[in-house]
PDB file of C-alpha atoms in Angstrom:
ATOM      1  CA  UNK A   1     136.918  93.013  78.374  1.00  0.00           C
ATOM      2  CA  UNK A   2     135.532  91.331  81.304  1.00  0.00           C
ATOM      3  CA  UNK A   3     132.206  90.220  79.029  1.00  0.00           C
ATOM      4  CA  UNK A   4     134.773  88.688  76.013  1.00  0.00           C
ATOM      5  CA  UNK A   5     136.424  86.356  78.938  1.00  0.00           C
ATOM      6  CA  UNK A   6     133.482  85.597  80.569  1.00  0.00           C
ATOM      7  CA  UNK A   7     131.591  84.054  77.438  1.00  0.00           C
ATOM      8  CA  UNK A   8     127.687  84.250  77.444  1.00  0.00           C
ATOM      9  CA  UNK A   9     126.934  82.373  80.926  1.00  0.00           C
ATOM     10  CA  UNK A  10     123.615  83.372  82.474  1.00  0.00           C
ATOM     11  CA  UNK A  11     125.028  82.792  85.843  1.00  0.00           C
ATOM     12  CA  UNK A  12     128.642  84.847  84.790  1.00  0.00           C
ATOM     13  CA  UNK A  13     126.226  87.325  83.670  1.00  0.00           C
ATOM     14  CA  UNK A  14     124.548  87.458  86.511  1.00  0.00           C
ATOM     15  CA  UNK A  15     127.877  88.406  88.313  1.00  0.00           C
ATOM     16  CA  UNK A  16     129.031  90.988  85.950  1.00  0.00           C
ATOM     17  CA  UNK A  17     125.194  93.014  86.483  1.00  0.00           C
ATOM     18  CA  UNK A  18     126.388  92.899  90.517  1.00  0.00           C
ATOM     19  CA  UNK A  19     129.722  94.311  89.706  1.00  0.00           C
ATOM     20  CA  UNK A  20     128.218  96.725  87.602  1.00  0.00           C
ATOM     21  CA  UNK A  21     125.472  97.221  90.597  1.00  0.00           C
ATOM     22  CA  UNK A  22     128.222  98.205  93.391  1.00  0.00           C
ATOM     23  CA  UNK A  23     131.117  99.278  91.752  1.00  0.00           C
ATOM     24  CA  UNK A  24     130.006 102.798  91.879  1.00  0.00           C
ATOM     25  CA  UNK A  25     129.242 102.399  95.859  1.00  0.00           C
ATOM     26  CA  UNK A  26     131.649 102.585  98.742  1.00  0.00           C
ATOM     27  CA  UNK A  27     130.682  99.004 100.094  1.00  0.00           C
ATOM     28  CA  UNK A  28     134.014  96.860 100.275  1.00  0.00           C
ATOM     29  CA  UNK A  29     133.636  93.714  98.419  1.00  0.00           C
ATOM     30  CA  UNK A  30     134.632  90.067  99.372  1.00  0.00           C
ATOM     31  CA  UNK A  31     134.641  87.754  95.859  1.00  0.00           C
ATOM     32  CA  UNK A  32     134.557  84.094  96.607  1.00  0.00           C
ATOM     33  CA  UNK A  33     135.752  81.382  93.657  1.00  0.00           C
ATOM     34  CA  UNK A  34     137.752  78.317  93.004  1.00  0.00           C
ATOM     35  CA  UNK A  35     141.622  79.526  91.365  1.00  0.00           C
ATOM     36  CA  UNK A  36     141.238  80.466  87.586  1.00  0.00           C
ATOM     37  CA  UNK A  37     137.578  82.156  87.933  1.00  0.00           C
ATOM     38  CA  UNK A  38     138.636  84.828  87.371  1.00  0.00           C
ATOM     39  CA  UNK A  39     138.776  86.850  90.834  1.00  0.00           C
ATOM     40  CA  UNK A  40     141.001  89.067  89.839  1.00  0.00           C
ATOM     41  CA  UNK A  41     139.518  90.406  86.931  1.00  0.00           C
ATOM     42  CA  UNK A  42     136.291  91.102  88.751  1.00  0.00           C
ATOM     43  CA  UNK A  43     137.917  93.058  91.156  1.00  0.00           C
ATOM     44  CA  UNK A  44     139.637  95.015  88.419  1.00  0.00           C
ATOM     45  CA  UNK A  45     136.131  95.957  86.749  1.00  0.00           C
ATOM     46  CA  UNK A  46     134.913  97.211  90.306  1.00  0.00           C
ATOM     47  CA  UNK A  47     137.717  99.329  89.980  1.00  0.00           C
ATOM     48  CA  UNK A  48     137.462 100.479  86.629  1.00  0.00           C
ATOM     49  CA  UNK A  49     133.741 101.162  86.981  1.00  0.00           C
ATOM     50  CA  UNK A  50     133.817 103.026  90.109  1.00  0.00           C
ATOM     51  CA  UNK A  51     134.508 107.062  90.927  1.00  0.00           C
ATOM     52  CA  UNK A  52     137.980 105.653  92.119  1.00  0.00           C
ATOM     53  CA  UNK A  53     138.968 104.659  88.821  1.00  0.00           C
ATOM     54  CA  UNK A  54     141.161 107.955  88.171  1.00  0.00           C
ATOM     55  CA  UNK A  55     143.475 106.701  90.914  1.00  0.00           C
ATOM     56  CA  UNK A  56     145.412 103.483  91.337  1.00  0.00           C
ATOM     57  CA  UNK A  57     143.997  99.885  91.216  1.00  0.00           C
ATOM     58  CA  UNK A  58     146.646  97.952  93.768  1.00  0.00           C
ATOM     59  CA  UNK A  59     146.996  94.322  94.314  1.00  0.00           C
ATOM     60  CA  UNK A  60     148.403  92.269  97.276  1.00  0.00           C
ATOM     61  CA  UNK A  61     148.780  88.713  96.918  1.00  0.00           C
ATOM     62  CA  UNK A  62     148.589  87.620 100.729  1.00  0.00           C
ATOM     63  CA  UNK A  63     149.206  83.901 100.485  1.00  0.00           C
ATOM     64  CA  UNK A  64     152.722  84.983  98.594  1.00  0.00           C
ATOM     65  CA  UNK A  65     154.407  86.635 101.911  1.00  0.00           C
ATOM     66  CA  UNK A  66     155.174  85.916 104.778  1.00  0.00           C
ATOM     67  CA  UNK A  67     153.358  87.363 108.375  1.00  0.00           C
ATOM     68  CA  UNK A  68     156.455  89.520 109.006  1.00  0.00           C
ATOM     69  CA  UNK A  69     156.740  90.480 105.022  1.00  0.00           C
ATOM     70  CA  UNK A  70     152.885  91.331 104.576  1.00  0.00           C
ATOM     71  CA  UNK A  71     152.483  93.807 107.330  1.00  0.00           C
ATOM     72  CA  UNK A  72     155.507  95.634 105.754  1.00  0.00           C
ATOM     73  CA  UNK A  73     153.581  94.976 102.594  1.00  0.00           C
ATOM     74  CA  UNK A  74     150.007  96.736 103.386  1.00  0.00           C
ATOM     75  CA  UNK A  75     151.466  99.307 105.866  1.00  0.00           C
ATOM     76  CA  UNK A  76     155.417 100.018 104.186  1.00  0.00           C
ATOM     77  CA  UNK A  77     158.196 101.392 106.612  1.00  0.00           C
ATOM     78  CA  UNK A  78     159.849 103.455 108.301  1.00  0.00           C
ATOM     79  CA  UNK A  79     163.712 104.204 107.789  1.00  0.00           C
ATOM     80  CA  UNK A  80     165.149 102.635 110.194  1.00  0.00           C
ATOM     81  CA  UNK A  81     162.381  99.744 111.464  1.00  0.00           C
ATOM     82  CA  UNK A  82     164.539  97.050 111.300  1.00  0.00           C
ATOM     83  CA  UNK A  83     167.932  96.028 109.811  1.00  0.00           C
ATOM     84  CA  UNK A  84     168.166  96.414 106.377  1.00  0.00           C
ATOM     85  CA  UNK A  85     165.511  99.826 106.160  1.00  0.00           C
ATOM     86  CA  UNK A  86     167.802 101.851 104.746  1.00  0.00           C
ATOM     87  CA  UNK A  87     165.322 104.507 103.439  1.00  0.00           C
ATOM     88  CA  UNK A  88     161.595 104.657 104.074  1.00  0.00           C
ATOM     89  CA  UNK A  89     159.371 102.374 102.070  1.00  0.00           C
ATOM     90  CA  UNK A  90     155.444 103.082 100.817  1.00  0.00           C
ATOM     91  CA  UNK A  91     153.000 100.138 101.574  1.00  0.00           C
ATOM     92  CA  UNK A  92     150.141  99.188  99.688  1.00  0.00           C
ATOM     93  CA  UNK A  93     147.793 100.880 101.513  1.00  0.00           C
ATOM     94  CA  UNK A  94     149.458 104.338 100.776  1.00  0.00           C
ATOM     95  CA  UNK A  95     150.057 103.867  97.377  1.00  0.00           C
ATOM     96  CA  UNK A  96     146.628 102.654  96.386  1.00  0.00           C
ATOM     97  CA  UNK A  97     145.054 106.027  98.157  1.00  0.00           C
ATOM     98  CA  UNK A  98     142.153 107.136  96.948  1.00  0.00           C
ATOM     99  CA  UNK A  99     141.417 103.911  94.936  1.00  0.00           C
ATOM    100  CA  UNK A 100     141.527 100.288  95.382  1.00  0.00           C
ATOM    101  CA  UNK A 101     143.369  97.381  97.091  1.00  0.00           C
ATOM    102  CA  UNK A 102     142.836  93.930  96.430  1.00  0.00           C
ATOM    103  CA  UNK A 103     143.568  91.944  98.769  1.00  0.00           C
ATOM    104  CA  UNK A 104     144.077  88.194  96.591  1.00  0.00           C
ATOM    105  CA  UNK A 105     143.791  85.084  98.712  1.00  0.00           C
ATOM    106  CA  UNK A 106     142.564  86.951 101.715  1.00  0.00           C
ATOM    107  CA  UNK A 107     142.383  83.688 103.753  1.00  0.00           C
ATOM    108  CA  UNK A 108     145.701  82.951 103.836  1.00  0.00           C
ATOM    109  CA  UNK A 109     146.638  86.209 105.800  1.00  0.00           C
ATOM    110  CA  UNK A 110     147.489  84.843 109.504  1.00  0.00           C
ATOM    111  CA  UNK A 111     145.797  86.301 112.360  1.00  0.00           C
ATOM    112  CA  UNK A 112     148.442  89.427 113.271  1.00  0.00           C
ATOM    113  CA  UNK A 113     147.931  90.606 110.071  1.00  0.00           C
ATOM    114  CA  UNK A 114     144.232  90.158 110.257  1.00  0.00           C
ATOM    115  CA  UNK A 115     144.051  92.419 113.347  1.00  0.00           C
ATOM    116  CA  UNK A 116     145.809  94.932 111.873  1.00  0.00           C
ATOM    117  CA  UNK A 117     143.535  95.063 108.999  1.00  0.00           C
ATOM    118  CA  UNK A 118     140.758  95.065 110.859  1.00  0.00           C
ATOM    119  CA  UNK A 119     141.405  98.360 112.841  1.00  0.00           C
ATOM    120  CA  UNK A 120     142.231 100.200 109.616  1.00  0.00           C
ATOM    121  CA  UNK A 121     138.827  99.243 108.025  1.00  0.00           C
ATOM    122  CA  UNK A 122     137.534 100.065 111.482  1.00  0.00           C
ATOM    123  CA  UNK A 123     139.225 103.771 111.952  1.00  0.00           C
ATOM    124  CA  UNK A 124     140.209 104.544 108.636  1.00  0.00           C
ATOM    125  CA  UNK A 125     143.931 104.618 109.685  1.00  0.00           C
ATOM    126  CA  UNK A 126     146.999 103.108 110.004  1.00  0.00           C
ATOM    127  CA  UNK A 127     150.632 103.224 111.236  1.00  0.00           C
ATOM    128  CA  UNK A 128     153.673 102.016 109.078  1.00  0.00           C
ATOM    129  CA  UNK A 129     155.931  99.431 110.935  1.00  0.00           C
ATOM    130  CA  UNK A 130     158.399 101.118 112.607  1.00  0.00           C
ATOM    131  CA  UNK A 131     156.330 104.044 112.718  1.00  0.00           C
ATOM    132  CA  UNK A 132     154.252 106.168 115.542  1.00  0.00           C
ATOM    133  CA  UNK A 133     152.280 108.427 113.897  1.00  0.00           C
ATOM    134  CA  UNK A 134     148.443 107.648 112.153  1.00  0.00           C
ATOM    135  CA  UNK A 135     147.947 107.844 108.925  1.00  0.00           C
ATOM    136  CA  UNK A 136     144.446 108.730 107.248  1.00  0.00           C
ATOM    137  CA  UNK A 137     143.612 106.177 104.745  1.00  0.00           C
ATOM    138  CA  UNK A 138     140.826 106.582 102.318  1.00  0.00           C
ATOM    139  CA  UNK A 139     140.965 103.115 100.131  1.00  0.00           C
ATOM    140  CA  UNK A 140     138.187 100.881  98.527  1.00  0.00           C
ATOM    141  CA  UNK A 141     138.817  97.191  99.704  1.00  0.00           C
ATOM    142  CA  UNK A 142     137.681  94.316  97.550  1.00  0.00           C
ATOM    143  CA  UNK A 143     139.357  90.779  98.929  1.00  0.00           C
ATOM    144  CA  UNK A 144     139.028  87.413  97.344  1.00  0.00           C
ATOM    145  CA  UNK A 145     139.209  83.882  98.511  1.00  0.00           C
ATOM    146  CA  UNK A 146     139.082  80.392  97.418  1.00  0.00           C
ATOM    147  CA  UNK A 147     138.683  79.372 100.985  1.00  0.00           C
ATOM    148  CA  UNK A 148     135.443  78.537 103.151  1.00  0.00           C
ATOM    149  CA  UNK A 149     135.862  81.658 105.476  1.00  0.00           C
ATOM    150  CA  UNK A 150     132.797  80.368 107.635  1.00  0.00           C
ATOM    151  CA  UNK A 151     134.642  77.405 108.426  1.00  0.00           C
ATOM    152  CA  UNK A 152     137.686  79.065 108.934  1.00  0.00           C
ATOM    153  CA  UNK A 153     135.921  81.213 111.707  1.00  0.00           C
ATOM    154  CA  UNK A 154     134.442  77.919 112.974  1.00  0.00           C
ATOM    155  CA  UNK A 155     138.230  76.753 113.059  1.00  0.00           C
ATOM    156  CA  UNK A 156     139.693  79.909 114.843  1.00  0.00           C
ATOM    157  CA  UNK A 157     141.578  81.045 111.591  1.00  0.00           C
ATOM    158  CA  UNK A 158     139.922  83.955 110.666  1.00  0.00           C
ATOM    159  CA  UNK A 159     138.464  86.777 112.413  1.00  0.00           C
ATOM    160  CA  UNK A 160     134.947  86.738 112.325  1.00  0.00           C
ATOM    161  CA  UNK A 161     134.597  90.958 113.099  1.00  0.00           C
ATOM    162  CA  UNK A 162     137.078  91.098 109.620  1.00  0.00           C
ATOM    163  CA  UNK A 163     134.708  88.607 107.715  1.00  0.00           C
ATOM    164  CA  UNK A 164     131.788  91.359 108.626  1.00  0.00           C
ATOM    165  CA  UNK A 165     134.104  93.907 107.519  1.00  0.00           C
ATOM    166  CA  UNK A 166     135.231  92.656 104.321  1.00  0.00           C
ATOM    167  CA  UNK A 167     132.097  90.381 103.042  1.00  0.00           C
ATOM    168  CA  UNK A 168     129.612  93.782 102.634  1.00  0.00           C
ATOM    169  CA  UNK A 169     128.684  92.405  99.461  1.00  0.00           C
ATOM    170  CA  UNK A 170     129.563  89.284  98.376  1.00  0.00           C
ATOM    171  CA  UNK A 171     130.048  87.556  95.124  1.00  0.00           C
ATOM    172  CA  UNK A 172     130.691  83.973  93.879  1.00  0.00           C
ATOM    173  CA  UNK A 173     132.289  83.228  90.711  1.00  0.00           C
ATOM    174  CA  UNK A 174     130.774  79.682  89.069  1.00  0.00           C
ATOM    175  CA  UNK A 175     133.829  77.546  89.216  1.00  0.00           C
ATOM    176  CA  UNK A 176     134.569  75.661  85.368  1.00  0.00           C
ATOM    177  CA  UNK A 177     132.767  72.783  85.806  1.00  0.00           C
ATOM    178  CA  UNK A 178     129.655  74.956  85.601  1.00  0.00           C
ATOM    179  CA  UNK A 179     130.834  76.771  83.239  1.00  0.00           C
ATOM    180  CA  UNK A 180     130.994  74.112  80.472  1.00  0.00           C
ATOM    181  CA  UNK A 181     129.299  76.305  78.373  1.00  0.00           C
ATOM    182  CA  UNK A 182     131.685  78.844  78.604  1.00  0.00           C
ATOM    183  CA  UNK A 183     135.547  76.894  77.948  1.00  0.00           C
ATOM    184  CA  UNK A 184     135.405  76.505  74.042  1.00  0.00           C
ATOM    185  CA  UNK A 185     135.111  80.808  74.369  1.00  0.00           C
ATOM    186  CA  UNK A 186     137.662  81.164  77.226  1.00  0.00           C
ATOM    187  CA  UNK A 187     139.962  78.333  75.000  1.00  0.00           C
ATOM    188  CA  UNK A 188     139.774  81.317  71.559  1.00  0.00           C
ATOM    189  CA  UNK A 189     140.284  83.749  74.010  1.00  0.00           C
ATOM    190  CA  UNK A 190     143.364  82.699  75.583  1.00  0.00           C
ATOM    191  CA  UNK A 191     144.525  81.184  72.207  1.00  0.00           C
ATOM    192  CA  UNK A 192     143.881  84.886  70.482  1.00  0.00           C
ATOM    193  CA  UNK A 193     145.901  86.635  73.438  1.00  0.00           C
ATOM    194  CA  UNK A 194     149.213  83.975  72.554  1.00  0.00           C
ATOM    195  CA  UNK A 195     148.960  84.589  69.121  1.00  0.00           C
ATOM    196  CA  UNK A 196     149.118  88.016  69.584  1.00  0.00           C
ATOM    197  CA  UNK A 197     152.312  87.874  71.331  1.00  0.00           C
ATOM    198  CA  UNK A 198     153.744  84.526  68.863  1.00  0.00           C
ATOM    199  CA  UNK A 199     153.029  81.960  72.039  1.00  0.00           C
ATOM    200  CA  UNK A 200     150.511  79.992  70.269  1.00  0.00           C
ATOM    201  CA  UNK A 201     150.275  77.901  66.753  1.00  0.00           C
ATOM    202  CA  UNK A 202     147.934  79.289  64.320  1.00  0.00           C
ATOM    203  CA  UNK A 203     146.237  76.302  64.088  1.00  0.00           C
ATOM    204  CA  UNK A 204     145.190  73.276  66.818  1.00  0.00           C
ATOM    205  CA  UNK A 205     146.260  69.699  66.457  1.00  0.00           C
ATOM    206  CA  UNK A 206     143.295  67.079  66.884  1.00  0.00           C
ATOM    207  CA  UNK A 207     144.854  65.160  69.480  1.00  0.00           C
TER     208      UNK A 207
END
C-alpha cells in the first residue's frame, strides 16, 4: 500500500493524512513532485479512498501525445471526424465517468488542449471531436506536474484560469534527496516486488 512505499517519513506522512483529508471531497487536486515521487500513486489513493472508488480510476499521460492526439484522447470521436475514424471512439473523459482522471504531466498539455479543458471543468461538459452535441460529464480531476506552473503562467504556457481550476488543493511530494531516510525501504520494496515476479537475485552483491 501507499504507507509500505512511502517508508516512515514525517513529511511523506504528512502527505498521505492530506490525501486521506480530501479524498472523500469533490475538490480536484493538483500534486506537484520531481519524476519517481510517486505522483501517481497518490492520485490512485485519492481514488481509492473516495465515494468514486466503485467506478473507474483513468489515467492520461499528457506529455506522451501529441496536441492533435490528446484532444482525441480526453474527448474520443466521432465516426467519421477525420480519415481513418472508422467507428466511434470513447475518450477518457467518458470512460472515467463517475470517477477519476488523472491527468499525468499536466504541464506539458499545449495551450488548445488547455482551453478545452478548462471549459469542461468550467460547465461540466464536453463535445467529442468531430462531434456537435454536449455531453454531461461528472469526473473527479486530480493532475500532476513536475513543472513550475507559476512560472509557466509567468511565461505564457499555461493558463492561469486552468491553474485555479485544477490546483484546489495542492500537494507536494518531498523529492529523494529528502527522503534519505526513506530509500533503504523503497530499495526492499522494489527488490520484494522483482522477486516476486523472478526479476531480482535473492541476494545483493556488495559492490
Amino acid at each position: 500500500g501507499i504507507e509500505n512505499m512511502w517508508g516512515e517519513s514525517t513529511a511523506l506522512h504528512q502527505v498521505l493524512d492530506t490525501v486521506k483529508q480530501v479524498a472523500p471531497s469533490t475538490a480536484n487536486v493538483l500534486i506537484k513532485g520531481e519524476s519517481g515521487t510517486g505522483k501517481e500513486l497518490a492520485a490512485h489513493a485519492i481514488h481509492n479512498l473516495s465515494r468514486r472508488n466503485k467506478a473507474k480510476f483513468v489515467v492520461v499521460h499528457c506529455a506522451a501525445l501529441s496536441p492533435q492526439l490528446l484532444e482525441t484522447e480526453l474527448f474520443g470521436h466521432e465516426k467519421g471526424a477525420f480519415t481513418g475514424a472508422n467507428t466511434r471512439s470513447s475518450g477518457r473523459f467518458e470512460q472515467a465517468e463517475g470517477g477519476t482522471l488523472f491527468l499525468d504531466e499536466i504541464g506539458d498539455m499545449p495551450m488548445d488542449a488547455q482551453t478545452r479543458l478548462l471549459r469542461v471543468l468550467q460547465e461540466g461538459e464536453y463535445t467529442m471531436v468531430g462531434g456537435r452535441n454536449a455531453i454531461k460529464t461528472n469526473v473527479r480531476t486530480v493532475a500532476a506536474t513536475h513543472r513550475d506552473l507559476s512560472q509557466m503562467i509567468r511565461q505564457g504556457l499555461f493558463r492561469e484560469d486552468l491553474s485555479y481550476r485544477l490546483n484546489v488543493v495542492p500537494i507536494r511530494l518531498p523529492p529523494l534527496r529528502e527522503r534519505i531516510d526513506d530509500i533503504s525501504d523503497l530499495v526492499q520494496h522494489f527488490l520484494r516486488a522483482a522477486e516476486r515476479e523472478g526479476e531480482a537475485p535473492k541476494t545483493l552483491s556488495s559492490d
